Backbone as a ProteinNet text record, in pm:
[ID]
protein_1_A
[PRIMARY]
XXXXXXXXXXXXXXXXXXXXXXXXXXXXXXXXXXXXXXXXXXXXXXXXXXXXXXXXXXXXXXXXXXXXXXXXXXXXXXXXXXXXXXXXXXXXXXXXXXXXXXXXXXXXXXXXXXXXXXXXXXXXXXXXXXXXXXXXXXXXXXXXXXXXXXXXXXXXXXXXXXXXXXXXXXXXXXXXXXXXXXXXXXXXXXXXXXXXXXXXXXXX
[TERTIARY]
-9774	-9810.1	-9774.2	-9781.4	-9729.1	-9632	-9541	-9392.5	-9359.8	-9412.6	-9388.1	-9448.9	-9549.1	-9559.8	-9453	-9439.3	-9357.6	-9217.7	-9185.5	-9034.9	-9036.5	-9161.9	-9195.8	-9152.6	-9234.6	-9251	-9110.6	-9028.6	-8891.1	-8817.7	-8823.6	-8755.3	-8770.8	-8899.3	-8997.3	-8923.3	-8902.1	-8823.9	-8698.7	-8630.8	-8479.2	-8463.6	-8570.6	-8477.4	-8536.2	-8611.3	-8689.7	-8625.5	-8581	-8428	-8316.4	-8346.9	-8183.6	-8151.1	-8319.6	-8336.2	-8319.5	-8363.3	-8333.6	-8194.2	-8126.7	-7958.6	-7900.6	-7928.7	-7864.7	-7886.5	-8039.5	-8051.9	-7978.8	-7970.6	-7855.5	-7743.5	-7713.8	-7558.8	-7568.9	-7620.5	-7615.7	-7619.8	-7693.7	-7723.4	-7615.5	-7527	-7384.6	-7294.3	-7313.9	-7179.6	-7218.3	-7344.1	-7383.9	-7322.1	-7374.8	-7337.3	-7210	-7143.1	-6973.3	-6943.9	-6992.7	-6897.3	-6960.7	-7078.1	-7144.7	-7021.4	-6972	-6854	-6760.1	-6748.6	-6644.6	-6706	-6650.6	-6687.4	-6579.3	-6471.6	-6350	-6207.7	-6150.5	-6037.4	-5911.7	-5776.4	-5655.6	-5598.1	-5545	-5484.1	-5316.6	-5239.9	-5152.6	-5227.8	-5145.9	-5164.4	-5061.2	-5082.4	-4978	-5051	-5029.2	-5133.5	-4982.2	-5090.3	-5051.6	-5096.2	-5059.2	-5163.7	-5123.8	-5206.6	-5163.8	-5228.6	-5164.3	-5220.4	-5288.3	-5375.2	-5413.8	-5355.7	-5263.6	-5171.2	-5095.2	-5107.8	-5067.8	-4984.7	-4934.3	-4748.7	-4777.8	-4694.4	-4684.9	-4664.2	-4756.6	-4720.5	-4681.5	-4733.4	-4690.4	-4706	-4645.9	-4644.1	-4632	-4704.8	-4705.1	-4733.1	-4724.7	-4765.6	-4820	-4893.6	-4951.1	-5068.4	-5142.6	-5200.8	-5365.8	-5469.3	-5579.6	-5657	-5761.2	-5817	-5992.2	-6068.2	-6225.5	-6267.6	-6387	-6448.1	-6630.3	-6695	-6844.1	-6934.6	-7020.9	-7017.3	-6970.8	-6947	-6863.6	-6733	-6614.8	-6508.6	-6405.3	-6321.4	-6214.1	-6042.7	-5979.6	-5844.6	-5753.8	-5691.2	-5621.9	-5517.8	-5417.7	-5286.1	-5196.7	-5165.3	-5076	-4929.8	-4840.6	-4675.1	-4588.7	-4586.8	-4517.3	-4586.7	-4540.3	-4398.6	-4468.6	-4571.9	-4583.8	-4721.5	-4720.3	-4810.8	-4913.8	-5021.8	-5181.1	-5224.1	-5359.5	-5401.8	-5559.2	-5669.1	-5776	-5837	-5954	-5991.9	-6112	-6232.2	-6338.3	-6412.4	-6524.1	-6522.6	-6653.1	-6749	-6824.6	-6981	-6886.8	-6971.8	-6899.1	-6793.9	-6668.1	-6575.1	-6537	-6429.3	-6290.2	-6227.2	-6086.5	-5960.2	-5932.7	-5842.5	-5698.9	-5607.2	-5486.1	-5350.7	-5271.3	-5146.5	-5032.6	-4977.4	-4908.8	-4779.8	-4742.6	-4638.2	-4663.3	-4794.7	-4853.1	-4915.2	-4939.8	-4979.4	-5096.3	-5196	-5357.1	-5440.5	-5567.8	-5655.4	-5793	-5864.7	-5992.4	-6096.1	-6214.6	-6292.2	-6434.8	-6422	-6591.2	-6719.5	-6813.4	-6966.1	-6960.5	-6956.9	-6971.6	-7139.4	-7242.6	-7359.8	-7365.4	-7279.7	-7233.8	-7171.9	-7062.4	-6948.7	-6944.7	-7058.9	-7065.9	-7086.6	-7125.1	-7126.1	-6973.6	-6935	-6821.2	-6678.2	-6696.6	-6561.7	-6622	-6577.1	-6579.5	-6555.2	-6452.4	-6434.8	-6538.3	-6559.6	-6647.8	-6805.3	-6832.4	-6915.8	-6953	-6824.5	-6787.8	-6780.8	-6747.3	-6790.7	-6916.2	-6970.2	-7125.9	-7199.3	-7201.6	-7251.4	-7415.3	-7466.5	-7626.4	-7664.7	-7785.9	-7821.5	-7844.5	-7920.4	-7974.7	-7891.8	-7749.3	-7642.6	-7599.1	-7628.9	-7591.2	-7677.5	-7787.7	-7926.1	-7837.4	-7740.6	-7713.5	-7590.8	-7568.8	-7483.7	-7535.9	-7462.5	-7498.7	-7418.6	-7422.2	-7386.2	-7353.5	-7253	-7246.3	-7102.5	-7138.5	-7014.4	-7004.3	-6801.4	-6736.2	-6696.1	-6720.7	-6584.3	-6600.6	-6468.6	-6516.5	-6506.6	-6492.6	-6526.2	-6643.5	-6648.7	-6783.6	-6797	-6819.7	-6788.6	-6928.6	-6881.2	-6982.4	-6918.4	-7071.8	-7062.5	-7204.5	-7128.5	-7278.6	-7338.1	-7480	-7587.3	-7531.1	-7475.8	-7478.1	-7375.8	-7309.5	-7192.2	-7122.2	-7050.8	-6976.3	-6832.7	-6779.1	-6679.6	-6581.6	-6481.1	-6364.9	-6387	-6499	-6461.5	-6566.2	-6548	-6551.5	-6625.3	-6596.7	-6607.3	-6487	-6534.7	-6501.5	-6551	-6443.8	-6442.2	-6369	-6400	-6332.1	-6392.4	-6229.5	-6237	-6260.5	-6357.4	-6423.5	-6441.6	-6341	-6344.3	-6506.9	-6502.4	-6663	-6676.7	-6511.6	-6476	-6511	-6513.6	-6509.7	-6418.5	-6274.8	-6187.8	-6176.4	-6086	-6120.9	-5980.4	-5940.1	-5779	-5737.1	-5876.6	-5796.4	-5935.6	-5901.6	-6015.8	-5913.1	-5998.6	-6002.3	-6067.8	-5975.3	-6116.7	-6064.4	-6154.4	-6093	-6187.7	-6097.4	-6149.1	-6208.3	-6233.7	-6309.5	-6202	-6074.4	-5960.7	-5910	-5961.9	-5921.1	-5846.1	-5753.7	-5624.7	-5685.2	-5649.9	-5652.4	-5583.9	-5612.1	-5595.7	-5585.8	-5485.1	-5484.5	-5432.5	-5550.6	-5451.3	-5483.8	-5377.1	-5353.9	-5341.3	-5413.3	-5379.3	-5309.2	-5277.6	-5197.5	-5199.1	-5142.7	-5173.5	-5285.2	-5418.8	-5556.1	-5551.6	-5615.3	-5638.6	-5761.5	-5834.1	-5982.5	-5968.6	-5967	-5985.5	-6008.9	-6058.7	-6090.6	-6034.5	-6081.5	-6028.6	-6075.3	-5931.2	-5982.5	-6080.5	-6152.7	-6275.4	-6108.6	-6048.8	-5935.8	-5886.4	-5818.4	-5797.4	-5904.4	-5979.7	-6056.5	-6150.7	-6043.5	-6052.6	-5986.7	-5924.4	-5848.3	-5820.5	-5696.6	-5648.4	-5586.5	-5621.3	-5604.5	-5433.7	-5302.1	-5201.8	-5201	-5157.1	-5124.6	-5042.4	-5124.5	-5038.1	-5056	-5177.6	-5229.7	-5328.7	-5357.9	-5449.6	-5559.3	-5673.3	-5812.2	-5909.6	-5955.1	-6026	-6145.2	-6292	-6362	-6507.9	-6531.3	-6625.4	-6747.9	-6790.5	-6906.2	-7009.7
12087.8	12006.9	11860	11809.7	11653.3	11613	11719.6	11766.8	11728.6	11805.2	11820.7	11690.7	11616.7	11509.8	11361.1	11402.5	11285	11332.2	11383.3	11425.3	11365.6	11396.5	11359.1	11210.1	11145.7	11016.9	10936	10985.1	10979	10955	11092.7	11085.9	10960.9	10953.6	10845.5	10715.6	10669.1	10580	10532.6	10663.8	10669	10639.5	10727.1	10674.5	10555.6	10508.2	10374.2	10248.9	10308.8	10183.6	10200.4	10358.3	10341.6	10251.9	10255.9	10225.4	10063.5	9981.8	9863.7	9821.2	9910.2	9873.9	9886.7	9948.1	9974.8	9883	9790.2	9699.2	9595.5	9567.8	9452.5	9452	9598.8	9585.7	9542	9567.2	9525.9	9359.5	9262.6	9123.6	9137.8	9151.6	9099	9120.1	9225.4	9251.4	9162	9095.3	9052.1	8884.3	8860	8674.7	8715.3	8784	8770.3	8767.5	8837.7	8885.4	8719.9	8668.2	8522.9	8410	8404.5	8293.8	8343.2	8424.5	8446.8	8471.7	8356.3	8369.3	8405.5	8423.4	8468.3	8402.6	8520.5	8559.6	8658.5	8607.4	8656.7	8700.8	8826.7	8874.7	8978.6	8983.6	9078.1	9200.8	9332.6	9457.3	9557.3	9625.5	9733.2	9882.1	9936.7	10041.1	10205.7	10250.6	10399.5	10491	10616.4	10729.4	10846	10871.1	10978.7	11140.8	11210.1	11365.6	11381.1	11510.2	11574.8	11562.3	11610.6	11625.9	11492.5	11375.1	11227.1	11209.2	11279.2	11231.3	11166.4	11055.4	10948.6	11061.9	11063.8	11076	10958.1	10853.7	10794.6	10620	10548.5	10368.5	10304	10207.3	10084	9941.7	9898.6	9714.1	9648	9585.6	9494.7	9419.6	9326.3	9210.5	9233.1	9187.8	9186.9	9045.3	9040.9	8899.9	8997.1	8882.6	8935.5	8791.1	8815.7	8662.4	8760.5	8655.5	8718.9	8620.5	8735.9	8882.1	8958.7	9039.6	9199.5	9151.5	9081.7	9059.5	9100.9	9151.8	9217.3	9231	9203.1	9237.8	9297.7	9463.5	9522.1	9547.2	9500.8	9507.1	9584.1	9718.8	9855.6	9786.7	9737.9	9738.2	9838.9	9825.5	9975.3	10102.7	10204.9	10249.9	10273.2	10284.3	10269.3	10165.9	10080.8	9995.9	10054.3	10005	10051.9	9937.7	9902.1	9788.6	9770	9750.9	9772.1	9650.9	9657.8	9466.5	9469.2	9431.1	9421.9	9278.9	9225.4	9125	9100.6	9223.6	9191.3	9276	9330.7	9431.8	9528.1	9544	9632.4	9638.8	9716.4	9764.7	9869.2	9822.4	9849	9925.2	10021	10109.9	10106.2	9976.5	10037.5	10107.4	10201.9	10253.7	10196.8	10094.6	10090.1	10212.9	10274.5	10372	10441	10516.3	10589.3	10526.8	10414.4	10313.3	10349.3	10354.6	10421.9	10322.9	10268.1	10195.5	10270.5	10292.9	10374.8	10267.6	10278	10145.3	10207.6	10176.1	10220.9	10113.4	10127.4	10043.5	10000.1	9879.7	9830.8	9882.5	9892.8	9956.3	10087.9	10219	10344.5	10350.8	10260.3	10289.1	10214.7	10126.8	10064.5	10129.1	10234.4	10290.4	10396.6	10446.9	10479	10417.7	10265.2	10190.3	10057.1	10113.4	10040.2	9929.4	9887.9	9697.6	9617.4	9681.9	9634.7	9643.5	9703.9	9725	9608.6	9585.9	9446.7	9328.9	9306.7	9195.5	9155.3	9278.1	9240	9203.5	9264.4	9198.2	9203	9329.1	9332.2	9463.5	9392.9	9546.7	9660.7	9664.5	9749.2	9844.4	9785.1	9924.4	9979.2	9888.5	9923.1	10041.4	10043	10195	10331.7	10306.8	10462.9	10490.7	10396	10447.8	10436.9	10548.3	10512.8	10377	10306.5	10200.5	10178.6	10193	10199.1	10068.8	9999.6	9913.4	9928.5	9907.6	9903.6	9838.6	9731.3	9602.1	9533.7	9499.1	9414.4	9514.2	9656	9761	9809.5	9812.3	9846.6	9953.1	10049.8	10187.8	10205.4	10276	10357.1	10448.9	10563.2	10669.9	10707.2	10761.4	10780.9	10881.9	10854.9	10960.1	11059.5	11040.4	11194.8	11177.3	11322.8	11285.3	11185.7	11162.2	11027.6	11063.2	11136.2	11131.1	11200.7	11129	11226.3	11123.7	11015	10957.1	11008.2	11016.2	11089.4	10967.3	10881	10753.3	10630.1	10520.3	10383.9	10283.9	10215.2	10158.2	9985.5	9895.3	9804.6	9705.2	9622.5	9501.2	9393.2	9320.9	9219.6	9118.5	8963.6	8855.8	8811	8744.6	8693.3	8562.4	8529.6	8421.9	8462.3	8619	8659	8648	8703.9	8735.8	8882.9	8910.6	9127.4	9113.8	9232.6	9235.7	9342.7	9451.2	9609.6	9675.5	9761.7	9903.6	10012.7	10105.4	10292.7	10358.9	10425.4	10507.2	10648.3	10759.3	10895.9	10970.8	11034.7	11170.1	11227.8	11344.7	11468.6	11596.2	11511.7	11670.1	11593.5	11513.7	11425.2	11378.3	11348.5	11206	11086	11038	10918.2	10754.8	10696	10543.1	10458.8	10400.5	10259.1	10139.7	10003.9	9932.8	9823.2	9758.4	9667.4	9530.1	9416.7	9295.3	9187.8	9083.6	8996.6	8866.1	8784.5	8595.2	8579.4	8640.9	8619.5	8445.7	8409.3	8288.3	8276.7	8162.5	8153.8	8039.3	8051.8	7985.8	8020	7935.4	7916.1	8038.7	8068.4	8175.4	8166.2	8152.7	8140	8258.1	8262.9	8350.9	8418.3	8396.2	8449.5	8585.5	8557	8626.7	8791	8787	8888.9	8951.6	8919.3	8954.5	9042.6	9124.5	9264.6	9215.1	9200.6	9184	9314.2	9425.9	9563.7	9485.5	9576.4	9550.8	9611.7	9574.2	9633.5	9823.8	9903.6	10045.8	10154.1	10066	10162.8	10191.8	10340.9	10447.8	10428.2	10388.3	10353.7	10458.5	10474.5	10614	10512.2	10500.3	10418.2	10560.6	10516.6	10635.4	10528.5	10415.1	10346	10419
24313.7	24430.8	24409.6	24297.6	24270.6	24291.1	24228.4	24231.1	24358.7	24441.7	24589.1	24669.2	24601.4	24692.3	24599.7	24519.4	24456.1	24527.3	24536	24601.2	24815.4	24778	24934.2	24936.8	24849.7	24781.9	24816.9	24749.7	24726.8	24851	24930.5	25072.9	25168.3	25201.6	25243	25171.3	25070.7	25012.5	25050.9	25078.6	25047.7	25224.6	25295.5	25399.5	25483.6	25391.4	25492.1	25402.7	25277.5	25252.5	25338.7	25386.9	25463.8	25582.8	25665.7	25793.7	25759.4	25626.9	25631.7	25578.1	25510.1	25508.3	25591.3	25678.5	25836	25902.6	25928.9	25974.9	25951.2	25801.2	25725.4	25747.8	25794.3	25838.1	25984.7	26055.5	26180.3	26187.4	26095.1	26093.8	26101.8	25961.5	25906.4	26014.9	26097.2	26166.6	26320.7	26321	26454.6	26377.1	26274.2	26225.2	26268.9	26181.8	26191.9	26322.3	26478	26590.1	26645.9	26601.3	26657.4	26649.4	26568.9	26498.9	26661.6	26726.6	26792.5	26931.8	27060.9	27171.7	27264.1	27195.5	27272.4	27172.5	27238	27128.1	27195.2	27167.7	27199.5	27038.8	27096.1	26971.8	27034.9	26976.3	27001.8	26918.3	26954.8	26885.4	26897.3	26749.2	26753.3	26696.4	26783.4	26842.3	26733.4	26677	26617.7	26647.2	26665	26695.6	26586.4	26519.3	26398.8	26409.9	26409.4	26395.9	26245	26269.7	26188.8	26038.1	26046	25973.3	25930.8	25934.9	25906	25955.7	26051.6	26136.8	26272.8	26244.8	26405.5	26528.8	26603.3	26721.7	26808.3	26827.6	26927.4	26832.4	26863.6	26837.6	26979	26999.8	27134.6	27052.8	27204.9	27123	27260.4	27237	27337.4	27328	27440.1	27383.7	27442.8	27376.9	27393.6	27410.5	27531.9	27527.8	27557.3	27467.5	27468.4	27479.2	27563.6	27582.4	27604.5	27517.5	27545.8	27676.6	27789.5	27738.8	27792.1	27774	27820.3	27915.4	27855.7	27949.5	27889.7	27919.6	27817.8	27925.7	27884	27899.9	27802.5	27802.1	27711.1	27777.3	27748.1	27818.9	27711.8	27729.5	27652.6	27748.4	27661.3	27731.1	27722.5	27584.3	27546.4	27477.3	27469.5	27539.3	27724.4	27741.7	27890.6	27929.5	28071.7	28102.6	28095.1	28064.3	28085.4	28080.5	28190.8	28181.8	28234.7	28102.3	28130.7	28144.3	28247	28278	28315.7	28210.5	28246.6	28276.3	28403.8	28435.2	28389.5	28297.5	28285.9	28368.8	28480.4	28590.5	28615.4	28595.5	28661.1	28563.7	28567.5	28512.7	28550.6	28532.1	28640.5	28515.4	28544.7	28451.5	28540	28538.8	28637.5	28533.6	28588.3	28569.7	28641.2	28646.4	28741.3	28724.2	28649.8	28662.9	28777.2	28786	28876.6	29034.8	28994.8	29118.1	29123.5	29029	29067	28974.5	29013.3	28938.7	28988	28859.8	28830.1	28827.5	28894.5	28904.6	28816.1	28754.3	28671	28688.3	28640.9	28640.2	28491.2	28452.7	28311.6	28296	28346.4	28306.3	28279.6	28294.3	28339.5	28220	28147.3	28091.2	27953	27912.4	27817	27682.7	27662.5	27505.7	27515.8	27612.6	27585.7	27531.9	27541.4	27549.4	27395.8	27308.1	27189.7	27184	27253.5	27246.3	27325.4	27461.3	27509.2	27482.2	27363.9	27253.3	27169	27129.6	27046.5	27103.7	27282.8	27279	27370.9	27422.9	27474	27343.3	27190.3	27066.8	27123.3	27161.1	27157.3	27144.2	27040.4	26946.9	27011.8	27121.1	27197.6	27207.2	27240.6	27232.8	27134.5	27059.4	26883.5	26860.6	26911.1	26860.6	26914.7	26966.7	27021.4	26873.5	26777.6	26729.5	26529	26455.8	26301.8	26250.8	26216.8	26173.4	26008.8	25946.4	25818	25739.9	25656	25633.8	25495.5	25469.6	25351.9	25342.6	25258.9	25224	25381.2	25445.1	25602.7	25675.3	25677.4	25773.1	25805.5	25952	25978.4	26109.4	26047.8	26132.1	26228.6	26350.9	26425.6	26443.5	26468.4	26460.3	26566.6	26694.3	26814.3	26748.5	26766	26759.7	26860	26952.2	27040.1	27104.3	27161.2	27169.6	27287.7	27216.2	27340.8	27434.9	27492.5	27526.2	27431.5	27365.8	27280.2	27169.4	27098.4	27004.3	26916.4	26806.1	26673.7	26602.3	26592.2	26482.9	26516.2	26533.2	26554	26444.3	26443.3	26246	26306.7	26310.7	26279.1	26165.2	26132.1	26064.7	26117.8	26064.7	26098.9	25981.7	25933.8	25799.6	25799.3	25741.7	25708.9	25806.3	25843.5	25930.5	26113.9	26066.4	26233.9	26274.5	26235.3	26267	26244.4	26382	26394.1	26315.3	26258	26166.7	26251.1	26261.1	26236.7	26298.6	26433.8	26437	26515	26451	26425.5	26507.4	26558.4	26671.2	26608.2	26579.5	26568.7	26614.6	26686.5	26845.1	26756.2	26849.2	26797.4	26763.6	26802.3	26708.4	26600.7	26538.8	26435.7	26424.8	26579.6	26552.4	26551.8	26497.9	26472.3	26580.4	26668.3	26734.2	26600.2	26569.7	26490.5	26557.3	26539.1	26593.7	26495.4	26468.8	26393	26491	26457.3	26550.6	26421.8	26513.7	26485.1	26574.4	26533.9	26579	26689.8	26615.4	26649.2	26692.2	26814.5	26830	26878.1	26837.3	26909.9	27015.2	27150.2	27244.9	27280.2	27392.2	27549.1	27625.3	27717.9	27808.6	27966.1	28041.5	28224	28238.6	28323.8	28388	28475.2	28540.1	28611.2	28536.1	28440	28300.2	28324.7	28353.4	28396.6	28476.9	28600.4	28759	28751.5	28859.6	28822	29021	29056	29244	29255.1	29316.9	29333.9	29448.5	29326.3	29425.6	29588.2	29639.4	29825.2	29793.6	29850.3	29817.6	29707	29599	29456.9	29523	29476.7	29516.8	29437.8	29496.3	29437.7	29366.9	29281.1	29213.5	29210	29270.4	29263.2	29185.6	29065.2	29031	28990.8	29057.5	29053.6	29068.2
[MASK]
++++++++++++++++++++++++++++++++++++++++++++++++++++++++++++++++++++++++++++++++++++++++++++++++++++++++++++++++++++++++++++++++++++++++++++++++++++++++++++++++++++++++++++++++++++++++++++++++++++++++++++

């Protein structure tokens, strides 16, 4: 019976250190995203199979301004262009001529960047939180859509380098950024003017 309550003992230990290293990671990764109120970066986007072979390479540019405003502009190899104002969120194709209108309240634990730059814990509780070196992974308590685990790099400076998203068939999203700048950013910058003739998908 001692046995059994010292082991108890133990558990009780182990995971009420866990619940406060988890917390610590959350400070660290909240100081670091604090240093940063908006930020332009280029990116070069990988997508890897199972099996470690490129399926697909793009490149294009990202702007985040807190809170919750985001512009991801995919150029190549085809346009995609996602634009959140903060309430809304707008998914256009122009290949196809169609823009998808979502609810940033509706859509906020699904969309990882915009995760990163609303930067409040509350949304942070839906996910495990674990960091290596300047990586600092989530992982939803329940399931989310097609993502598996979301990992980015984050300097001690609060500069993002690098995040990972991997589905649930285990490919792998890499995107690597580059000539990170911290400025200023127009409120314009993330408006979304629905062109004359694109077919509206409004799922508010």
């Amino acid at each position: 019976m001692n046995k059994i309550c010292i082991a108890i003992c133990l558990l009780v230990f182990i995971l009420i250190s866990i619940d406060f290293v988890h917390a610590d990671t959350i400070n660290i990764l909240q100081q670091r995203l604090n240093k940063l109120h908006s930020f332009h970066a280029n990116f070069h986007q990988k997508v890897i199979s199972q099996n470690n072979s490129t399926i697909q390479e793009g490149d294009g540019y990202v702007l985040v301004e807190k809170p919750n405003r985001l512009l991801w502009h995919m150029r190549v190899p085809s346009e995609n262009v996602l634009i959140s104002d903060g309430h809304t969120i707008w998914a256009y194709t122009p290949c196809i001529e169609q823009v998808s209108i979502y609810s940033m309240n509706k859509n906020i634990y699904s969309t990882p960047l915009i995760l990163i730059a609303c930067n409040e814990i509350r949304y942070w509780k839906q996910y495990n939180i674990s960091k290596k070196g300047n990586n600092f992974s989530f992982i939803p308590r329940k399931s989310l859509n097609n993502i598996k685990k979301f990992t980015i790099n984050i300097s001690k400076n609060g500069i993002i380098n690098m995040f990972r998203i991997i589905e649930k068939d285990d490919v792998c999203v890499l995107y690597t950024l580059s000539k990170q700048k911290i400025n200023p950013i127009s409120s314009e910058k993330f408006h979304f003017v629905i062109p004359y003739g694109v077919t509206v998908d409004d799922q508010r």
